[in-house]
């Protein structure tokens, strides 16, 4: 049951969702209105590009898809499985995500669209950090599945099934974190353009250091 998860999971999920919402807002405002924290829209755009002769844009969209995949591969290599245990390389993964976001910002400031690929890889890495824990499917870079699961849970209540309050709380933390991250990302982009990516990179670094300290104390 999700009740077996440690108490810090909600807070961690909130900040991860906030990071993703921030990155995605910067992407929507700066990457030609293109999302990078999830791939449904990117895959749709790629499909429509097959009807045009824009090889450059099709290459760019394929790069976004492959970069997200590569980021998830990094997480798979570091974490191996879906068991949530202290001592695993969550801090390493977050540190790598921070580096990817910093490099993405530097490339985009320099005018290179390859920065989009690194931002997508960072999101793929993050999304693979939290997979299936105690029956709860946790995704922090988009909220489609979260809202769907939440709707199913509330629909079951009308049939007499008890509401899982812990899971509901976790899902609401993710939804609110993603929305708040979008607001923060928009404000940061207006003020700092692509330098705004340094902010979610810094949050990733702080989370990595915090987790390492917590793991050492409780190991």
mmCIF file with all atom_site columns, C-alpha atoms in Angstrom:
data_model
loop_
_atom_site.group_PDB
_atom_site.id
_atom_site.type_symbol
_atom_site.label_atom_id
_atom_site.label_alt_id
_atom_site.label_comp_id
_atom_site.label_asym_id
_atom_site.label_entity_id
_atom_site.label_seq_id
_atom_site.pdbx_PDB_ins_code
_atom_site.Cartn_x
_atom_site.Cartn_y
_atom_site.Cartn_z
_atom_site.occupancy
_atom_site.B_iso_or_equiv
_atom_site.pdbx_formal_charge
_atom_site.auth_seq_id
_atom_site.auth_comp_id
_atom_site.auth_asym_id
_atom_site.auth_atom_id
_atom_site.pdbx_PDB_model_num
ATOM 1   C CA . UNK A 1 1   ? 0.000   0.000  0.000   1.00 0.00 ? 1   UNK A CA 1
ATOM 2   C CA . UNK A 1 2   ? 1.077   3.563  -0.603  1.00 0.00 ? 2   UNK A CA 1
ATOM 3   C CA . UNK A 1 3   ? 0.782   4.176  3.150   1.00 0.00 ? 3   UNK A CA 1
ATOM 4   C CA . UNK A 1 4   ? 4.085   2.281  3.468   1.00 0.00 ? 4   UNK A CA 1
ATOM 5   C CA . UNK A 1 5   ? 5.947   5.029  1.621   1.00 0.00 ? 5   UNK A CA 1
ATOM 6   C CA . UNK A 1 6   ? 8.130   7.342  3.742   1.00 0.00 ? 6   UNK A CA 1
ATOM 7   C CA . UNK A 1 7   ? 6.667   10.677 4.794   1.00 0.00 ? 7   UNK A CA 1
ATOM 8   C CA . UNK A 1 8   ? 9.064   12.694 2.646   1.00 0.00 ? 8   UNK A CA 1
ATOM 9   C CA . UNK A 1 9   ? 7.677   11.257 -0.604  1.00 0.00 ? 9   UNK A CA 1
ATOM 10  C CA . UNK A 1 10  ? 4.911   13.873 -0.915  1.00 0.00 ? 10  UNK A CA 1
ATOM 11  C CA . UNK A 1 11  ? 7.347   16.735 -0.456  1.00 0.00 ? 11  UNK A CA 1
ATOM 12  C CA . UNK A 1 12  ? 9.819   15.248 -2.906  1.00 0.00 ? 12  UNK A CA 1
ATOM 13  C CA . UNK A 1 13  ? 7.088   14.629 -5.487  1.00 0.00 ? 13  UNK A CA 1
ATOM 14  C CA . UNK A 1 14  ? 5.862   18.216 -5.079  1.00 0.00 ? 14  UNK A CA 1
ATOM 15  C CA . UNK A 1 15  ? 9.281   19.697 -5.796  1.00 0.00 ? 15  UNK A CA 1
ATOM 16  C CA . UNK A 1 16  ? 9.930   17.335 -8.703  1.00 0.00 ? 16  UNK A CA 1
ATOM 17  C CA . UNK A 1 17  ? 6.591   18.315 -10.247 1.00 0.00 ? 17  UNK A CA 1
ATOM 18  C CA . UNK A 1 18  ? 7.395   21.989 -9.621  1.00 0.00 ? 18  UNK A CA 1
ATOM 19  C CA . UNK A 1 19  ? 10.712  21.545 -11.456 1.00 0.00 ? 19  UNK A CA 1
ATOM 20  C CA . UNK A 1 20  ? 8.982   19.866 -14.393 1.00 0.00 ? 20  UNK A CA 1
ATOM 21  C CA . UNK A 1 21  ? 6.254   22.504 -14.577 1.00 0.00 ? 21  UNK A CA 1
ATOM 22  C CA . UNK A 1 22  ? 8.895   25.211 -14.555 1.00 0.00 ? 22  UNK A CA 1
ATOM 23  C CA . UNK A 1 23  ? 10.919  23.566 -17.339 1.00 0.00 ? 23  UNK A CA 1
ATOM 24  C CA . UNK A 1 24  ? 7.810   22.954 -19.417 1.00 0.00 ? 24  UNK A CA 1
ATOM 25  C CA . UNK A 1 25  ? 6.669   26.577 -19.095 1.00 0.00 ? 25  UNK A CA 1
ATOM 26  C CA . UNK A 1 26  ? 10.078  27.766 -20.246 1.00 0.00 ? 26  UNK A CA 1
ATOM 27  C CA . UNK A 1 27  ? 9.809   25.308 -23.135 1.00 0.00 ? 27  UNK A CA 1
ATOM 28  C CA . UNK A 1 28  ? 6.373   26.511 -24.161 1.00 0.00 ? 28  UNK A CA 1
ATOM 29  C CA . UNK A 1 29  ? 7.502   30.127 -24.087 1.00 0.00 ? 29  UNK A CA 1
ATOM 30  C CA . UNK A 1 30  ? 10.967  29.671 -25.564 1.00 0.00 ? 30  UNK A CA 1
ATOM 31  C CA . UNK A 1 31  ? 11.121  26.429 -27.575 1.00 0.00 ? 31  UNK A CA 1
ATOM 32  C CA . UNK A 1 32  ? 8.652   27.481 -30.302 1.00 0.00 ? 32  UNK A CA 1
ATOM 33  C CA . UNK A 1 33  ? 5.711   26.610 -28.022 1.00 0.00 ? 33  UNK A CA 1
ATOM 34  C CA . UNK A 1 34  ? 6.943   23.036 -27.671 1.00 0.00 ? 34  UNK A CA 1
ATOM 35  C CA . UNK A 1 35  ? 6.656   20.939 -24.512 1.00 0.00 ? 35  UNK A CA 1
ATOM 36  C CA . UNK A 1 36  ? 9.691   19.048 -23.238 1.00 0.00 ? 36  UNK A CA 1
ATOM 37  C CA . UNK A 1 37  ? 8.455   17.497 -19.998 1.00 0.00 ? 37  UNK A CA 1
ATOM 38  C CA . UNK A 1 38  ? 6.142   15.063 -21.838 1.00 0.00 ? 38  UNK A CA 1
ATOM 39  C CA . UNK A 1 39  ? 6.060   13.684 -25.363 1.00 0.00 ? 39  UNK A CA 1
ATOM 40  C CA . UNK A 1 40  ? 2.437   13.342 -26.506 1.00 0.00 ? 40  UNK A CA 1
ATOM 41  C CA . UNK A 1 41  ? 2.387   16.750 -28.188 1.00 0.00 ? 41  UNK A CA 1
ATOM 42  C CA . UNK A 1 42  ? 5.877   16.232 -29.598 1.00 0.00 ? 42  UNK A CA 1
ATOM 43  C CA . UNK A 1 43  ? 4.875   12.902 -31.156 1.00 0.00 ? 43  UNK A CA 1
ATOM 44  C CA . UNK A 1 44  ? 1.781   14.522 -32.654 1.00 0.00 ? 44  UNK A CA 1
ATOM 45  C CA . UNK A 1 45  ? 3.838   17.360 -34.138 1.00 0.00 ? 45  UNK A CA 1
ATOM 46  C CA . UNK A 1 46  ? 6.258   14.812 -35.584 1.00 0.00 ? 46  UNK A CA 1
ATOM 47  C CA . UNK A 1 47  ? 3.356   13.019 -37.230 1.00 0.00 ? 47  UNK A CA 1
ATOM 48  C CA . UNK A 1 48  ? 2.141   16.227 -38.828 1.00 0.00 ? 48  UNK A CA 1
ATOM 49  C CA . UNK A 1 49  ? 5.657   17.039 -40.061 1.00 0.00 ? 49  UNK A CA 1
ATOM 50  C CA . UNK A 1 50  ? 5.589   13.937 -42.255 1.00 0.00 ? 50  UNK A CA 1
ATOM 51  C CA . UNK A 1 51  ? 3.140   15.881 -44.433 1.00 0.00 ? 51  UNK A CA 1
ATOM 52  C CA . UNK A 1 52  ? 5.600   18.723 -44.907 1.00 0.00 ? 52  UNK A CA 1
ATOM 53  C CA . UNK A 1 53  ? 9.099   18.878 -46.310 1.00 0.00 ? 53  UNK A CA 1
ATOM 54  C CA . UNK A 1 54  ? 10.692  20.425 -43.232 1.00 0.00 ? 54  UNK A CA 1
ATOM 55  C CA . UNK A 1 55  ? 13.516  17.961 -42.538 1.00 0.00 ? 55  UNK A CA 1
ATOM 56  C CA . UNK A 1 56  ? 15.087  20.276 -39.967 1.00 0.00 ? 56  UNK A CA 1
ATOM 57  C CA . UNK A 1 57  ? 11.960  20.452 -37.806 1.00 0.00 ? 57  UNK A CA 1
ATOM 58  C CA . UNK A 1 58  ? 11.341  16.706 -38.090 1.00 0.00 ? 58  UNK A CA 1
ATOM 59  C CA . UNK A 1 59  ? 14.948  16.075 -36.996 1.00 0.00 ? 59  UNK A CA 1
ATOM 60  C CA . UNK A 1 60  ? 14.440  18.414 -34.075 1.00 0.00 ? 60  UNK A CA 1
ATOM 61  C CA . UNK A 1 61  ? 11.292  16.608 -32.920 1.00 0.00 ? 61  UNK A CA 1
ATOM 62  C CA . UNK A 1 62  ? 12.934  13.194 -33.259 1.00 0.00 ? 62  UNK A CA 1
ATOM 63  C CA . UNK A 1 63  ? 15.823  14.548 -31.202 1.00 0.00 ? 63  UNK A CA 1
ATOM 64  C CA . UNK A 1 64  ? 13.432  15.594 -28.433 1.00 0.00 ? 64  UNK A CA 1
ATOM 65  C CA . UNK A 1 65  ? 11.880  12.106 -28.362 1.00 0.00 ? 65  UNK A CA 1
ATOM 66  C CA . UNK A 1 66  ? 15.225  10.300 -28.342 1.00 0.00 ? 66  UNK A CA 1
ATOM 67  C CA . UNK A 1 67  ? 16.665  12.634 -25.717 1.00 0.00 ? 67  UNK A CA 1
ATOM 68  C CA . UNK A 1 68  ? 13.766  11.943 -23.354 1.00 0.00 ? 68  UNK A CA 1
ATOM 69  C CA . UNK A 1 69  ? 14.317  8.221  -23.941 1.00 0.00 ? 69  UNK A CA 1
ATOM 70  C CA . UNK A 1 70  ? 18.050  8.528  -23.215 1.00 0.00 ? 70  UNK A CA 1
ATOM 71  C CA . UNK A 1 71  ? 17.347  10.395 -19.998 1.00 0.00 ? 71  UNK A CA 1
ATOM 72  C CA . UNK A 1 72  ? 15.057  7.584  -18.866 1.00 0.00 ? 72  UNK A CA 1
ATOM 73  C CA . UNK A 1 73  ? 17.794  5.084  -19.772 1.00 0.00 ? 73  UNK A CA 1
ATOM 74  C CA . UNK A 1 74  ? 20.207  6.876  -17.456 1.00 0.00 ? 74  UNK A CA 1
ATOM 75  C CA . UNK A 1 75  ? 17.734  6.544  -14.593 1.00 0.00 ? 75  UNK A CA 1
ATOM 76  C CA . UNK A 1 76  ? 17.185  2.877  -15.439 1.00 0.00 ? 76  UNK A CA 1
ATOM 77  C CA . UNK A 1 77  ? 20.946  2.254  -15.300 1.00 0.00 ? 77  UNK A CA 1
ATOM 78  C CA . UNK A 1 78  ? 21.336  4.034  -11.966 1.00 0.00 ? 78  UNK A CA 1
ATOM 79  C CA . UNK A 1 79  ? 18.231  2.757  -10.160 1.00 0.00 ? 79  UNK A CA 1
ATOM 80  C CA . UNK A 1 80  ? 17.757  -0.725 -11.661 1.00 0.00 ? 80  UNK A CA 1
ATOM 81  C CA . UNK A 1 81  ? 14.203  -1.290 -10.388 1.00 0.00 ? 81  UNK A CA 1
ATOM 82  C CA . UNK A 1 82  ? 11.168  0.402  -8.866  1.00 0.00 ? 82  UNK A CA 1
ATOM 83  C CA . UNK A 1 83  ? 11.851  -0.329 -5.205  1.00 0.00 ? 83  UNK A CA 1
ATOM 84  C CA . UNK A 1 84  ? 12.075  2.848  -3.137  1.00 0.00 ? 84  UNK A CA 1
ATOM 85  C CA . UNK A 1 85  ? 15.048  2.353  -0.813  1.00 0.00 ? 85  UNK A CA 1
ATOM 86  C CA . UNK A 1 86  ? 17.505  4.664  0.845   1.00 0.00 ? 86  UNK A CA 1
ATOM 87  C CA . UNK A 1 87  ? 21.007  4.484  -0.490  1.00 0.00 ? 87  UNK A CA 1
ATOM 88  C CA . UNK A 1 88  ? 20.031  4.146  -4.136  1.00 0.00 ? 88  UNK A CA 1
ATOM 89  C CA . UNK A 1 89  ? 21.387  6.687  -6.599  1.00 0.00 ? 89  UNK A CA 1
ATOM 90  C CA . UNK A 1 90  ? 18.523  9.182  -6.458  1.00 0.00 ? 90  UNK A CA 1
ATOM 91  C CA . UNK A 1 91  ? 20.974  11.909 -5.499  1.00 0.00 ? 91  UNK A CA 1
ATOM 92  C CA . UNK A 1 92  ? 23.231  10.987 -8.422  1.00 0.00 ? 92  UNK A CA 1
ATOM 93  C CA . UNK A 1 93  ? 20.301  11.126 -10.842 1.00 0.00 ? 93  UNK A CA 1
ATOM 94  C CA . UNK A 1 94  ? 19.225  14.533 -9.536  1.00 0.00 ? 94  UNK A CA 1
ATOM 95  C CA . UNK A 1 95  ? 22.791  15.800 -9.787  1.00 0.00 ? 95  UNK A CA 1
ATOM 96  C CA . UNK A 1 96  ? 22.946  14.664 -13.425 1.00 0.00 ? 96  UNK A CA 1
ATOM 97  C CA . UNK A 1 97  ? 19.602  16.356 -14.087 1.00 0.00 ? 97  UNK A CA 1
ATOM 98  C CA . UNK A 1 98  ? 20.992  19.583 -12.644 1.00 0.00 ? 98  UNK A CA 1
ATOM 99  C CA . UNK A 1 99  ? 24.020  19.370 -14.961 1.00 0.00 ? 99  UNK A CA 1
ATOM 100 C CA . UNK A 1 100 ? 21.816  18.679 -17.991 1.00 0.00 ? 100 UNK A CA 1
ATOM 101 C CA . UNK A 1 101 ? 19.676  21.730 -17.238 1.00 0.00 ? 101 UNK A CA 1
ATOM 102 C CA . UNK A 1 102 ? 22.730  23.961 -16.792 1.00 0.00 ? 102 UNK A CA 1
ATOM 103 C CA . UNK A 1 103 ? 24.206  22.767 -20.091 1.00 0.00 ? 103 UNK A CA 1
ATOM 104 C CA . UNK A 1 104 ? 20.815  23.208 -21.755 1.00 0.00 ? 104 UNK A CA 1
ATOM 105 C CA . UNK A 1 105 ? 20.623  26.796 -20.560 1.00 0.00 ? 105 UNK A CA 1
ATOM 106 C CA . UNK A 1 106 ? 24.172  27.519 -21.747 1.00 0.00 ? 106 UNK A CA 1
ATOM 107 C CA . UNK A 1 107 ? 23.494  26.077 -25.202 1.00 0.00 ? 107 UNK A CA 1
ATOM 108 C CA . UNK A 1 108 ? 20.194  27.914 -25.613 1.00 0.00 ? 108 UNK A CA 1
ATOM 109 C CA . UNK A 1 109 ? 21.732  31.197 -24.532 1.00 0.00 ? 109 UNK A CA 1
ATOM 110 C CA . UNK A 1 110 ? 24.418  30.569 -27.185 1.00 0.00 ? 110 UNK A CA 1
ATOM 111 C CA . UNK A 1 111 ? 21.688  30.108 -29.787 1.00 0.00 ? 111 UNK A CA 1
ATOM 112 C CA . UNK A 1 112 ? 21.995  26.328 -30.189 1.00 0.00 ? 112 UNK A CA 1
ATOM 113 C CA . UNK A 1 113 ? 18.761  24.349 -30.387 1.00 0.00 ? 113 UNK A CA 1
ATOM 114 C CA . UNK A 1 114 ? 20.638  21.300 -29.047 1.00 0.00 ? 114 UNK A CA 1
ATOM 115 C CA . UNK A 1 115 ? 19.842  22.786 -25.661 1.00 0.00 ? 115 UNK A CA 1
ATOM 116 C CA . UNK A 1 116 ? 16.277  21.558 -26.202 1.00 0.00 ? 116 UNK A CA 1
ATOM 117 C CA . UNK A 1 117 ? 17.579  17.999 -26.345 1.00 0.00 ? 117 UNK A CA 1
ATOM 118 C CA . UNK A 1 118 ? 19.338  18.293 -22.992 1.00 0.00 ? 118 UNK A CA 1
ATOM 119 C CA . UNK A 1 119 ? 16.234  19.794 -21.355 1.00 0.00 ? 119 UNK A CA 1
ATOM 120 C CA . UNK A 1 120 ? 14.199  16.862 -22.680 1.00 0.00 ? 120 UNK A CA 1
ATOM 121 C CA . UNK A 1 121 ? 16.798  14.374 -21.429 1.00 0.00 ? 121 UNK A CA 1
ATOM 122 C CA . UNK A 1 122 ? 16.619  15.984 -17.987 1.00 0.00 ? 122 UNK A CA 1
ATOM 123 C CA . UNK A 1 123 ? 12.852  15.498 -17.950 1.00 0.00 ? 123 UNK A CA 1
ATOM 124 C CA . UNK A 1 124 ? 13.132  11.900 -19.122 1.00 0.00 ? 124 UNK A CA 1
ATOM 125 C CA . UNK A 1 125 ? 15.615  11.221 -16.353 1.00 0.00 ? 125 UNK A CA 1
ATOM 126 C CA . UNK A 1 126 ? 13.356  12.796 -13.751 1.00 0.00 ? 126 UNK A CA 1
ATOM 127 C CA . UNK A 1 127 ? 10.222  11.038 -14.954 1.00 0.00 ? 127 UNK A CA 1
ATOM 128 C CA . UNK A 1 128 ? 11.934  7.669  -14.581 1.00 0.00 ? 128 UNK A CA 1
ATOM 129 C CA . UNK A 1 129 ? 13.066  8.453  -11.022 1.00 0.00 ? 129 UNK A CA 1
ATOM 130 C CA . UNK A 1 130 ? 9.636   7.716  -9.580  1.00 0.00 ? 130 UNK A CA 1
ATOM 131 C CA . UNK A 1 131 ? 7.947   4.752  -11.195 1.00 0.00 ? 131 UNK A CA 1
ATOM 132 C CA . UNK A 1 132 ? 5.739   2.204  -9.445  1.00 0.00 ? 132 UNK A CA 1
ATOM 133 C CA . UNK A 1 133 ? 5.881   2.371  -5.663  1.00 0.00 ? 133 UNK A CA 1
ATOM 134 C CA . UNK A 1 134 ? 3.573   0.267  -3.521  1.00 0.00 ? 134 UNK A CA 1
ATOM 135 C CA . UNK A 1 135 ? 0.809   0.243  -6.122  1.00 0.00 ? 135 UNK A CA 1
ATOM 136 C CA . UNK A 1 136 ? 1.047   3.969  -6.911  1.00 0.00 ? 136 UNK A CA 1
ATOM 137 C CA . UNK A 1 137 ? 2.178   5.001  -10.387 1.00 0.00 ? 137 UNK A CA 1
ATOM 138 C CA . UNK A 1 138 ? 4.043   8.255  -9.842  1.00 0.00 ? 138 UNK A CA 1
ATOM 139 C CA . UNK A 1 139 ? 4.936   10.510 -12.755 1.00 0.00 ? 139 UNK A CA 1
ATOM 140 C CA . UNK A 1 140 ? 6.212   13.995 -11.984 1.00 0.00 ? 140 UNK A CA 1
ATOM 141 C CA . UNK A 1 141 ? 6.822   15.519 -15.432 1.00 0.00 ? 141 UNK A CA 1
ATOM 142 C CA . UNK A 1 142 ? 3.172   15.459 -16.571 1.00 0.00 ? 142 UNK A CA 1
ATOM 143 C CA . UNK A 1 143 ? -0.183  15.126 -14.832 1.00 0.00 ? 143 UNK A CA 1
ATOM 144 C CA . UNK A 1 144 ? -2.388  13.342 -17.379 1.00 0.00 ? 144 UNK A CA 1
ATOM 145 C CA . UNK A 1 145 ? -2.041  9.968  -15.690 1.00 0.00 ? 145 UNK A CA 1
ATOM 146 C CA . UNK A 1 146 ? -2.272  11.502 -12.232 1.00 0.00 ? 146 UNK A CA 1
ATOM 147 C CA . UNK A 1 147 ? -5.556  13.266 -13.002 1.00 0.00 ? 147 UNK A CA 1
ATOM 148 C CA . UNK A 1 148 ? -6.866  10.059 -14.604 1.00 0.00 ? 148 UNK A CA 1
ATOM 149 C CA . UNK A 1 149 ? -5.999  7.980  -11.530 1.00 0.00 ? 149 UNK A CA 1
ATOM 150 C CA . UNK A 1 150 ? -7.502  10.605 -9.264  1.00 0.00 ? 150 UNK A CA 1
ATOM 151 C CA . UNK A 1 151 ? -10.727 10.573 -11.296 1.00 0.00 ? 151 UNK A CA 1
ATOM 152 C CA . UNK A 1 152 ? -10.908 6.771  -11.092 1.00 0.00 ? 152 UNK A CA 1
ATOM 153 C CA . UNK A 1 153 ? -10.445 6.915  -7.326  1.00 0.00 ? 153 UNK A CA 1
ATOM 154 C CA . UNK A 1 154 ? -13.204 9.476  -6.820  1.00 0.00 ? 154 UNK A CA 1
ATOM 155 C CA . UNK A 1 155 ? -15.480 7.577  -9.195  1.00 0.00 ? 155 UNK A CA 1
ATOM 156 C CA . UNK A 1 156 ? -14.980 4.441  -7.095  1.00 0.00 ? 156 UNK A CA 1
ATOM 157 C CA . UNK A 1 157 ? -16.068 6.350  -3.995  1.00 0.00 ? 157 UNK A CA 1
ATOM 158 C CA . UNK A 1 158 ? -19.570 6.630  -5.461  1.00 0.00 ? 158 UNK A CA 1
ATOM 159 C CA . UNK A 1 159 ? -19.646 2.842  -5.597  1.00 0.00 ? 159 UNK A CA 1
ATOM 160 C CA . UNK A 1 160 ? -18.871 2.616  -1.899  1.00 0.00 ? 160 UNK A CA 1
ATOM 161 C CA . UNK A 1 161 ? -15.113 2.120  -2.052  1.00 0.00 ? 161 UNK A CA 1
ATOM 162 C CA . UNK A 1 162 ? -13.081 3.941  0.590   1.00 0.00 ? 162 UNK A CA 1
ATOM 163 C CA . UNK A 1 163 ? -10.922 6.815  -0.651  1.00 0.00 ? 163 UNK A CA 1
ATOM 164 C CA . UNK A 1 164 ? -7.190  6.284  -0.237  1.00 0.00 ? 164 UNK A CA 1
ATOM 165 C CA . UNK A 1 165 ? -6.371  9.565  1.482   1.00 0.00 ? 165 UNK A CA 1
ATOM 166 C CA . UNK A 1 166 ? -2.598  9.130  1.319   1.00 0.00 ? 166 UNK A CA 1
ATOM 167 C CA . UNK A 1 167 ? -2.633  8.492  -2.429  1.00 0.00 ? 167 UNK A CA 1
ATOM 168 C CA . UNK A 1 168 ? -5.036  11.403 -2.954  1.00 0.00 ? 168 UNK A CA 1
ATOM 169 C CA . UNK A 1 169 ? -2.726  13.688 -0.999  1.00 0.00 ? 169 UNK A CA 1
ATOM 170 C CA . UNK A 1 170 ? 0.275   12.571 -3.055  1.00 0.00 ? 170 UNK A CA 1
ATOM 171 C CA . UNK A 1 171 ? -1.524  13.140 -6.365  1.00 0.00 ? 171 UNK A CA 1
ATOM 172 C CA . UNK A 1 172 ? -2.750  16.580 -5.299  1.00 0.00 ? 172 UNK A CA 1
ATOM 173 C CA . UNK A 1 173 ? 0.796   17.549 -4.284  1.00 0.00 ? 173 UNK A CA 1
ATOM 174 C CA . UNK A 1 174 ? 1.995   16.626 -7.779  1.00 0.00 ? 174 UNK A CA 1
ATOM 175 C CA . UNK A 1 175 ? -0.815  18.512 -9.547  1.00 0.00 ? 175 UNK A CA 1
ATOM 176 C CA . UNK A 1 176 ? -0.376  21.678 -7.488  1.00 0.00 ? 176 UNK A CA 1
ATOM 177 C CA . UNK A 1 177 ? 3.417   21.463 -7.803  1.00 0.00 ? 177 UNK A CA 1
ATOM 178 C CA . UNK A 1 178 ? 3.231   21.217 -11.606 1.00 0.00 ? 178 UNK A CA 1
ATOM 179 C CA . UNK A 1 179 ? 0.830   24.170 -11.859 1.00 0.00 ? 179 UNK A CA 1
ATOM 180 C CA . UNK A 1 180 ? 2.905   26.305 -9.487  1.00 0.00 ? 180 UNK A CA 1
ATOM 181 C CA . UNK A 1 181 ? 6.026   25.348 -11.435 1.00 0.00 ? 181 UNK A CA 1
ATOM 182 C CA . UNK A 1 182 ? 4.359   26.592 -14.615 1.00 0.00 ? 182 UNK A CA 1
ATOM 183 C CA . UNK A 1 183 ? 3.688   29.953 -12.990 1.00 0.00 ? 183 UNK A CA 1
ATOM 184 C CA . UNK A 1 184 ? 7.251   30.199 -11.703 1.00 0.00 ? 184 UNK A CA 1
ATOM 185 C CA . UNK A 1 185 ? 8.686   29.164 -15.069 1.00 0.00 ? 185 UNK A CA 1
ATOM 186 C CA . UNK A 1 186 ? 6.677   31.804 -16.912 1.00 0.00 ? 186 UNK A CA 1
ATOM 187 C CA . UNK A 1 187 ? 7.745   34.551 -14.518 1.00 0.00 ? 187 UNK A CA 1
ATOM 188 C CA . UNK A 1 188 ? 11.382  33.449 -14.655 1.00 0.00 ? 188 UNK A CA 1
ATOM 189 C CA . UNK A 1 189 ? 11.415  33.287 -18.467 1.00 0.00 ? 189 UNK A CA 1
ATOM 190 C CA . UNK A 1 190 ? 9.960   36.773 -18.767 1.00 0.00 ? 190 UNK A CA 1
ATOM 191 C CA . UNK A 1 191 ? 12.728  38.074 -16.519 1.00 0.00 ? 191 UNK A CA 1
ATOM 192 C CA . UNK A 1 192 ? 15.732  35.928 -17.449 1.00 0.00 ? 192 UNK A CA 1
ATOM 193 C CA . UNK A 1 193 ? 14.894  34.131 -20.743 1.00 0.00 ? 193 UNK A CA 1
ATOM 194 C CA . UNK A 1 194 ? 16.792  30.815 -20.982 1.00 0.00 ? 194 UNK A CA 1
ATOM 195 C CA . UNK A 1 195 ? 18.851  31.644 -17.902 1.00 0.00 ? 195 UNK A CA 1
ATOM 196 C CA . UNK A 1 196 ? 15.662  30.727 -16.052 1.00 0.00 ? 196 UNK A CA 1
ATOM 197 C CA . UNK A 1 197 ? 16.681  27.060 -16.406 1.00 0.00 ? 197 UNK A CA 1
ATOM 198 C CA . UNK A 1 198 ? 19.389  27.647 -13.816 1.00 0.00 ? 198 UNK A CA 1
ATOM 199 C CA . UNK A 1 199 ? 16.651  27.882 -11.171 1.00 0.00 ? 199 UNK A CA 1
ATOM 200 C CA . UNK A 1 200 ? 15.229  24.340 -11.582 1.00 0.00 ? 200 UNK A CA 1
ATOM 201 C CA . UNK A 1 201 ? 18.839  23.156 -11.932 1.00 0.00 ? 201 UNK A CA 1
ATOM 202 C CA . UNK A 1 202 ? 19.618  24.687 -8.535  1.00 0.00 ? 202 UNK A CA 1
ATOM 203 C CA . UNK A 1 203 ? 16.519  23.069 -6.987  1.00 0.00 ? 203 UNK A CA 1
ATOM 204 C CA . UNK A 1 204 ? 17.659  19.676 -8.333  1.00 0.00 ? 204 UNK A CA 1
ATOM 205 C CA . UNK A 1 205 ? 21.076  20.194 -6.780  1.00 0.00 ? 205 UNK A CA 1
ATOM 206 C CA . UNK A 1 206 ? 19.575  21.160 -3.412  1.00 0.00 ? 206 UNK A CA 1
ATOM 207 C CA . UNK A 1 207 ? 17.322  18.074 -3.496  1.00 0.00 ? 207 UNK A CA 1
ATOM 208 C CA . UNK A 1 208 ? 20.298  15.845 -4.348  1.00 0.00 ? 208 UNK A CA 1
ATOM 209 C CA . UNK A 1 209 ? 22.342  17.184 -1.443  1.00 0.00 ? 209 UNK A CA 1
ATOM 210 C CA . UNK A 1 210 ? 19.382  16.973 0.943   1.00 0.00 ? 210 UNK A CA 1
ATOM 211 C CA . UNK A 1 211 ? 18.691  13.365 -0.017  1.00 0.00 ? 211 UNK A CA 1
ATOM 212 C CA . UNK A 1 212 ? 22.355  12.399 0.422   1.00 0.00 ? 212 UNK A CA 1
ATOM 213 C CA . UNK A 1 213 ? 22.428  13.888 3.925   1.00 0.00 ? 213 UNK A CA 1
ATOM 214 C CA . UNK A 1 214 ? 19.088  12.251 4.828   1.00 0.00 ? 214 UNK A CA 1
ATOM 215 C CA . UNK A 1 215 ? 20.236  8.867  3.526   1.00 0.00 ? 215 UNK A CA 1
ATOM 216 C CA . UNK A 1 216 ? 23.475  9.008  5.531   1.00 0.00 ? 216 UNK A CA 1
ATOM 217 C CA . UNK A 1 217 ? 21.656  9.920  8.735   1.00 0.00 ? 217 UNK A CA 1
ATOM 218 C CA . UNK A 1 218 ? 19.035  7.167  8.376   1.00 0.00 ? 218 UNK A CA 1
ATOM 219 C CA . UNK A 1 219 ? 21.190  4.431  6.828   1.00 0.00 ? 219 UNK A CA 1
#
